[in-house]
Coordinates of C-alpha atoms and ligand atoms in Angstrom, one line a residue:
X1 CA 156.6 152.8 206.4
X2 CA 157.8 150.7 209.0
X3 CA 155.0 149.2 211.1
X4 CA 155.6 150.6 214.6
X5 CA 152.7 148.7 216.4
X6 CA 154.0 146.8 219.2
X7 CA 154.4 143.0 218.8
X8 CA 152.2 141.0 221.6
X9 CA 154.5 137.9 220.7
X10 CA 156.4 137.3 224.1
X11 CA 154.0 139.3 226.2
X12 CA 152.6 137.7 229.6
X13 CA 149.2 137.9 230.6
X14 CA 149.9 140.5 233.2
X15 CA 151.5 142.8 230.4
X16 CA 148.4 142.1 228.2
X17 CA 146.0 143.0 231.0
X18 CA 148.0 146.5 231.6
X19 CA 147.6 147.0 227.8
X20 CA 143.7 146.2 228.3
X21 CA 143.5 148.3 231.2
X22 CA 144.8 151.2 229.1
X23 CA 141.8 150.5 226.7
X24 CA 139.3 150.8 229.4
X25 CA 138.5 147.3 228.7
X26 CA 137.6 144.7 231.0
X27 CA 140.5 142.6 232.6
X28 CA 138.9 139.1 231.2
X29 CA 139.5 140.3 227.7
X30 CA 143.4 139.9 228.7
X31 CA 142.7 136.4 228.8
X32 CA 141.0 135.8 225.8
X33 CA 143.7 137.6 223.9
X34 CA 146.5 135.8 225.9
X35 CA 144.8 132.5 224.9
X36 CA 144.2 133.4 221.0
X37 CA 148.0 134.3 220.6
X38 CA 149.5 131.1 222.6
X39 CA 146.9 128.4 222.7
X40 CA 144.9 129.1 219.8
X41 CA 147.8 130.4 217.6
X42 CA 146.0 133.2 216.1
X43 CA 148.0 135.5 214.3
X44 CA 145.2 138.0 212.8
X45 CA 142.8 140.2 214.6
X46 CA 139.9 139.0 212.2
X47 CA 140.2 135.6 213.8
X48 CA 139.4 137.0 217.2
X49 CA 135.9 136.4 216.7
X50 CA 135.4 136.0 220.7
X51 CA 136.0 140.0 220.8
X52 CA 133.8 142.7 219.5
X53 CA 134.4 144.1 216.4
X54 CA 135.4 147.8 217.5
X55 CA 137.7 146.5 220.1
X56 CA 139.3 144.4 217.2
X57 CA 139.8 147.4 215.3
X58 CA 141.4 149.3 218.2
X59 CA 143.6 146.3 218.9
X60 CA 144.8 146.4 215.4
X61 CA 145.8 150.2 215.3
X62 CA 148.4 149.3 218.5
X63 CA 149.5 145.7 218.5
X64 CA 150.4 143.1 215.7
X65 CA 151.1 139.4 216.3
X66 CA 154.1 138.3 214.6
X67 CA 156.9 135.3 214.5
X68 CA 160.2 135.8 213.4
X69 CA 160.2 135.7 209.7
X70 CA 161.1 132.7 208.0
X71 CA 164.4 133.8 205.9
X72 CA 164.4 130.3 204.3
X73 CA 164.0 126.6 205.1
X74 CA 165.9 123.3 204.2
X75 CA 164.8 120.2 204.7
X76 CA 167.0 117.1 205.3
X77 CA 166.6 113.6 203.4
X78 CA 165.9 112.1 206.8
X79 CA 163.0 114.8 207.5
X80 CA 164.8 117.4 209.9
X81 CA 164.1 120.8 208.9
X82 CA 166.4 123.8 209.4
X83 CA 164.6 127.1 209.8
X84 CA 166.5 130.3 209.2
X85 CA 164.9 133.2 210.5
X86 CA 165.6 137.2 209.9
X87 CA 165.7 139.0 213.6
X88 CA 166.5 142.7 213.4
X89 CA 169.0 144.4 212.4
X90 CA 170.0 142.1 209.9
X91 CA 170.5 138.7 211.8
X92 CA 169.6 135.5 211.3
X93 CA 169.2 132.5 214.0
X94 CA 168.1 129.3 213.6
X95 CA 165.7 126.8 214.8
X96 CA 165.6 123.2 214.0
X97 CA 162.4 120.6 213.5
X98 CA 163.2 116.9 214.2
X99 CA 160.4 114.4 213.3
X100 CA 161.1 111.0 215.0
X101 CA 158.5 108.2 215.5
X102 CA 155.9 108.9 217.9
X103 CA 157.5 112.5 218.6
X104 CA 158.7 115.9 217.3
X105 CA 161.4 118.0 218.7
X106 CA 162.1 121.6 218.3
X107 CA 165.2 122.8 218.8
X108 CA 165.7 126.5 219.2
X109 CA 167.8 129.4 219.8
X110 CA 168.5 132.1 222.5
X111 CA 171.0 134.0 221.0
X112 CA 172.9 135.7 217.9
X113 CA 176.1 134.1 218.5
X114 CA 177.6 132.9 221.5
X115 CA 180.2 134.3 223.9
X116 CA 181.3 131.0 225.3
X117 CA 182.9 130.3 222.0
X118 CA 183.8 126.5 222.5
X119 CA 186.3 125.1 220.4
X120 CA 184.3 122.5 218.8
X121 CA 181.0 124.7 218.1
X122 CA 180.4 126.5 214.9
X123 CA 178.0 129.0 216.8
X124 CA 180.9 129.7 218.9
X125 CA 183.0 130.4 216.1
X126 CA 180.5 133.5 215.3
X127 CA 180.9 136.9 217.0
X128 CA 178.4 137.1 219.6
X129 CA 175.9 139.8 218.7
X130 CA 172.9 140.1 221.1
X131 CA 170.3 138.1 223.0
X132 CA 167.2 137.3 221.9
X133 CA 164.2 138.7 223.3
X134 CA 161.6 136.7 225.0
X135 CA 159.3 137.1 222.1
X136 CA 161.8 136.0 219.6
X137 CA 162.6 132.7 221.5
X138 CA 158.7 132.0 222.2
X139 CA 158.4 132.8 218.7
X140 CA 160.5 130.4 217.3
X141 CA 158.3 127.6 218.9
X142 CA 155.3 129.5 217.4
X143 CA 156.4 129.5 214.0
X144 CA 157.6 126.1 213.9
X145 CA 153.8 124.9 215.2
X146 CA 152.6 126.7 212.3
X147 CA 154.5 124.7 209.9
X148 CA 153.7 121.6 211.5
X149 CA 151.5 119.0 209.5
X150 CA 150.5 117.1 212.6
X151 CA 149.7 118.3 215.8
X152 CA 149.1 115.0 217.1
X153 CA 152.2 113.6 217.9
X154 CA 153.9 114.7 221.2
X155 CA 156.1 117.9 221.4
X156 CA 159.7 118.1 222.8
X157 CA 161.3 121.1 222.9
X158 CA 165.1 121.6 223.5
X159 CA 166.8 124.6 224.1
X160 CA 170.3 123.8 222.6
X161 CA 170.1 125.8 219.3
X162 CA 172.4 128.8 218.9
X163 CA 173.7 130.7 222.1
X164 CA 173.8 129.9 226.0
X165 CA 170.3 130.0 227.5
X166 CA 171.8 130.6 230.8
X167 CA 173.6 134.0 229.8
X168 CA 170.2 135.4 228.5
X169 CA 168.5 134.0 231.7
X170 CA 165.8 136.4 232.0
X171 CA 164.5 136.2 228.4
X172 CA 165.1 132.6 228.2
X173 CA 162.9 132.0 231.4
X174 CA 160.1 134.1 230.4
X175 CA 159.8 132.0 227.1
X176 CA 160.1 129.1 228.9
X177 CA 157.2 130.0 231.4
X178 CA 155.0 131.1 228.4
X179 CA 155.8 127.8 226.7
X180 CA 154.8 125.7 229.4
X181 CA 151.7 127.5 231.1
X182 CA 148.6 125.7 230.9
X183 CA 146.8 128.7 229.6
X184 CA 148.8 129.0 226.6
X185 CA 151.4 126.5 224.9
X186 CA 151.0 124.3 227.5
X187 CA 154.0 122.3 226.6
X188 CA 155.0 120.3 230.0
X189 CA 158.1 121.3 231.4
X190 CA 159.1 117.7 231.5
X191 CA 158.9 118.0 227.7
X192 CA 161.3 120.9 227.5
X193 CA 165.1 120.7 228.1
X194 CA 167.4 123.3 228.8
X195 CA 170.8 122.7 227.7
X196 CA 174.0 124.6 229.1
X197 CA 177.9 124.8 229.2
X198 CA 177.9 125.0 232.9
X199 CA 177.1 128.9 233.7
X200 CA 176.9 127.6 237.6
X201 CA 175.4 130.8 238.6
X202 CA 172.7 130.5 236.1
X203 CA 172.3 126.9 237.5
X204 CA 171.8 128.2 240.9
X205 CA 169.4 130.5 239.9
X206 CA 167.1 128.0 237.7
X207 CA 167.3 125.6 241.1
X208 CA 164.9 128.2 242.7
X209 CA 162.8 128.7 239.9
X210 CA 158.9 127.7 240.0
X211 CA 159.0 126.0 236.7
X212 CA 162.3 124.0 236.3
X213 CA 162.8 122.4 233.0
X214 CA 164.8 119.2 232.2
X215 CA 168.7 120.0 233.0
X216 CA 171.4 118.8 230.2
X217 CA 174.9 119.6 231.0
X218 CA 177.3 119.6 228.2
X219 CA 180.6 118.2 230.0
X220 CA 182.4 117.3 227.1
X221 CA 185.7 116.6 228.9
X222 CA 186.7 115.1 232.1
X223 CA 189.9 117.0 233.2
X224 CA 190.0 121.2 233.7
X225 CA 193.1 121.1 231.5
X226 CA 191.3 120.0 228.4
X227 CA 187.8 121.1 229.4
X228 CA 189.5 124.7 229.8
X229 CA 190.7 124.8 226.1
X230 CA 187.6 123.4 224.8
X231 CA 184.7 125.7 226.7
X232 CA 186.7 128.7 227.5
X233 CA 184.2 129.4 230.9
X234 CA 185.4 126.4 232.6
X235 CA 188.1 128.6 234.1
X236 CA 185.6 130.5 236.0
X237 CA 183.4 127.3 236.9
X238 CA 185.5 124.2 236.4
X239 CA 184.1 120.5 236.8
X240 CA 184.3 120.3 240.3
X241 CA 182.3 123.0 241.1
X242 CA 179.9 122.4 238.1
X243 CA 179.5 119.1 239.4
X244 CA 178.6 120.4 243.1
X245 CA 176.0 122.4 241.4
X246 CA 174.5 119.6 239.9
X247 CA 174.2 117.6 242.6
X248 CA 172.4 120.4 244.4
X249 CA 169.8 120.7 241.6
X250 CA 166.4 119.6 242.7
X251 CA 165.2 116.9 240.3
X252 CA 161.4 115.6 240.8
X253 CA 160.9 112.1 240.7
X254 CA 162.1 110.3 237.9
X255 CA 163.7 112.9 236.4
X256 CA 167.5 112.9 235.5
X257 CA 170.1 115.3 234.3
X258 CA 171.4 114.5 230.9
X259 CA 175.2 114.8 230.4
X260 CA 176.3 115.7 226.9
X261 CA 179.7 114.5 225.9
X262 CA 180.9 115.9 222.5
X263 CA 183.3 112.5 221.6
X264 CA 186.4 114.3 219.8
X265 CA 189.1 112.2 218.2
X266 CA 192.0 112.0 220.5
X267 CA 190.9 115.0 222.9
X268 CA 188.5 113.3 225.3
X269 CA 188.0 109.9 223.9
X270 CA 190.2 107.6 225.6
X271 CA 189.6 105.0 228.0
X272 CA 190.8 106.6 230.8
X273 CA 188.4 109.4 229.9
X274 CA 185.3 107.5 229.9
X275 CA 186.2 105.8 233.7
X276 CA 186.8 109.8 235.2
X277 CA 183.4 110.1 233.5
X278 CA 182.2 107.8 235.3
X279 CA 183.8 108.7 238.6
X280 CA 182.6 112.4 237.9
X281 CA 178.9 111.5 237.8
X282 CA 178.9 108.9 240.2
X283 CA 175.9 108.9 242.8
X284 CA 174.2 111.5 240.5
X285 CA 170.7 110.5 238.9
X286 CA 171.8 110.8 235.4
X287 CA 172.2 109.4 231.8
X288 CA 174.9 110.4 229.2
X289 CA 174.4 111.3 225.7
X290 CA 177.1 110.8 223.9
X291 CA 177.6 112.9 220.7
X292 CA 180.3 112.1 218.1
X293 CA 181.7 115.6 216.9
X294 CA 179.7 116.8 214.0
X295 CA 182.7 117.9 211.6
X296 CA 182.5 121.3 209.7
X297 CA 185.5 123.2 208.0
X298 CA 184.8 125.8 210.8
X299 CA 186.0 123.1 213.4
X300 CA 189.4 121.6 212.9
X301 CA 188.7 118.6 215.1
X302 CA 187.0 115.2 214.1
X303 CA 184.9 112.5 215.5
X304 CA 186.5 109.3 216.6
X305 CA 186.1 106.2 215.1
X306 CA 183.0 104.1 215.4
X307 CA 185.3 101.2 217.3
X308 CA 186.3 104.1 219.7
X309 CA 182.8 105.4 220.3
X310 CA 181.6 101.7 221.1
X311 CA 184.4 101.1 223.7
X312 CA 183.9 104.5 225.4
X313 CA 180.1 103.8 225.6
X314 CA 180.5 100.2 226.3
X315 CA 182.9 101.5 229.6
X316 CA 179.6 103.6 230.5
X317 CA 177.4 101.0 230.2
X318 CA 179.5 98.3 232.4
X319 CA 179.2 100.7 235.0
X320 CA 175.3 100.6 234.9
X321 CA 175.1 104.3 233.3
X322 CA 172.3 104.9 230.4
X323 CA 174.3 106.0 227.7
X324 CA 173.2 106.5 224.3
X325 CA 175.0 107.8 221.1
X326 CA 173.3 110.7 219.2
X327 CA 173.4 110.2 215.9
X328 CA 173.3 113.5 214.0
X329 CA 169.8 114.5 212.4
X330 CA 170.0 116.7 209.3
X331 CA 173.7 116.9 208.8
X332 CA 173.3 117.1 205.0
X333 CA 171.7 120.6 205.6
X334 CA 173.8 121.4 208.6
X335 CA 171.5 121.1 211.2
X336 CA 173.1 118.8 213.6
X337 CA 174.2 120.0 216.8
X338 CA 176.8 122.9 216.8
X339 CA 176.1 123.3 213.4
X340 CA 173.8 126.4 213.7
X341 CA 175.3 129.3 212.2
X342 CA 172.6 131.2 210.1
X343 CA 174.2 130.1 207.2
X344 CA 172.8 129.9 203.8
X345 CA 174.9 127.1 202.5
X346 CA 175.5 123.8 204.1
X347 CA 179.2 124.9 205.1
X348 CA 178.9 128.9 204.9
X349 CA 178.2 131.5 202.0
X350 CA 179.0 134.8 201.0
X351 CA 177.7 136.8 203.9
X352 CA 178.8 134.1 206.7
X353 CA 182.2 133.0 205.5
X354 CA 183.9 131.3 208.3
X355 CA 184.5 134.4 210.5
X356 CA 186.9 132.9 213.3
X357 CA 188.9 129.9 212.7
X358 CA 190.2 128.0 216.1
X359 CA 193.5 129.1 216.5
X360 CA 196.2 127.4 215.8
X361 CA 197.7 127.9 219.2
X362 CA 194.6 126.8 221.0
X363 CA 194.9 123.4 219.0
X364 CA 198.3 123.0 219.8
X365 CA 197.8 123.5 223.5
X366 CA 194.9 121.1 223.4
X367 CA 196.7 118.2 222.0
X368 CA 199.5 119.0 224.2
X369 CA 197.3 118.7 227.1
X370 CA 195.5 115.4 226.0
X371 CA 198.7 113.8 225.5
X372 CA 199.9 114.8 228.8
X373 CA 196.6 113.6 230.7
X374 CA 196.0 110.3 228.8
X375 CA 199.3 109.2 227.6
X376 CA 198.4 105.3 227.8
X377 CA 195.1 103.7 226.5
X378 CA 193.5 104.3 223.4
X379 CA 190.3 102.1 223.2
X380 CA 191.3 101.0 219.6
X381 CA 194.7 99.7 221.1
X382 CA 193.2 98.2 224.2
X383 CA 189.7 96.7 223.2
X384 CA 189.7 94.8 226.7
X385 CA 190.5 97.6 228.5
X386 CA 186.4 98.0 229.1
Ligands
SAH401 N1 174.9 126.3 224.8 C1 174.4 125.5 224.9 C2 173.3 124.9 224.4 C3 173.3 125.0 222.7 S1 174.9 123.8 222.4 C4 175.1 124.4 225.5 O1 176.0 124.3 225.0 O2 174.8 123.5 226.1 C5 174.1 122.3 222.1 C6 174.9 120.9 222.4 O3 175.8 120.9 220.9 C7 175.9 121.1 223.3 O4 175.9 119.8 224.4 C8 177.2 121.1 222.6 O5 178.3 120.6 223.4 C9 176.8 120.5 221.4 N2 177.6 120.8 220.1 C10 178.4 122.2 220.0 N3 179.5 121.5 219.0 C11 179.2 120.5 218.3 C12 179.8 119.8 217.2 N4 181.0 120.3 216.5 N5 179.2 118.3 217.4 C13 178.7 117.7 218.1 N6 177.9 118.5 219.3 C14 178.1 119.8 219.2
SF4_402 FE1 177.9 128.4 223.0 FE2 176.9 126.1 223.4 FE3 178.5 126.7 221.2 FE4 179.6 126.4 223.3 S1 178.5 124.8 222.6 S2 179.7 127.8 221.8 S3 178.2 127.1 225.1 S4 176.6 127.3 221.7

């Protein structure tokens, strides 16, 4: 028989207070339950020794504390771990644990698939199935915490896994509030980064929230013609509109917007692109993460050469922009940026064959656009162009 008990993972304090009131228990019990779930990360009512036995029994009859079920995990040679979670009805989502020196990073998902359908992203090749619930989003953090060997290292959370978080606004924001609540998991919003492909109305809403995470913008192109083809929502909210929303975004002292820029050979990697990028972000408090494209059979594009990446980076540095080249983590287990698709094998499996290869027409248009826009300088031919 299926368990019909209500899962409390994802419930806020007010919701737990309402449930406790139904049980005719005093209100402070809700705080104890809330702290047990999110702060102490208890998963069985037996662990709630601060509650009476009859109450624990009453809770057990109605409620469970369940994280998304780990279907499998894959550990990379570099220590990065990719987790495949089962979520109903029969879907898979992924989260990634990335150990780095003094800190650990969790990369979590917000949707099964992604409707934005970027040309270079494996998640974007999947059909969009559904939004994850707040419980499924925060549940990934709890599940990874439970599997973490040391809790002494600092923890960062990046909302950069499968899905467009601002297309699942309410659930993502609820999970974010639960994550950062000092009475719960207590992860400072300064240690949480939300990455978006540029859903401008979502950005405007986010700017008005009481709890605001760090913001990362997946810019990835410097002309609308190329960005339209790489990130189709650019036709709705173009580069100028997106950059304007970034200019209006409230930034606390010492905070900066991260611009992510996936470098794709022959598409967005020219010296002209680098100069246009400089011009676009001028006057903003920012840093730029350059991400050489992670290649995958599902994505018919390639990363640029090392010389080209260095030339692009140098142009930004010469203009006093902090620009870091992000090297893939866990690419041997398909855990790197843009690779998450719920696949059992590194590059696909029988239940997840490549579903939607990029259309040849889109690629032909992309190359035509690029040639039309950046005819002159390729960094390898013009190393002095910086
Ligand atoms: N949907 C959100 C967050 C998830 S994607 C967004 O697009 O921002 C996380 C990051 O992975 C984005 O910056 C995206 O540009 C990058 N990415 C996607 N596919 C990639 C690939 N094949 N290689 C490198 N980075 C990729
Ligand atoms: Fe969606 Fe982000 Fe992938 Fe684009 S890059 S398809 S927005 S997950």
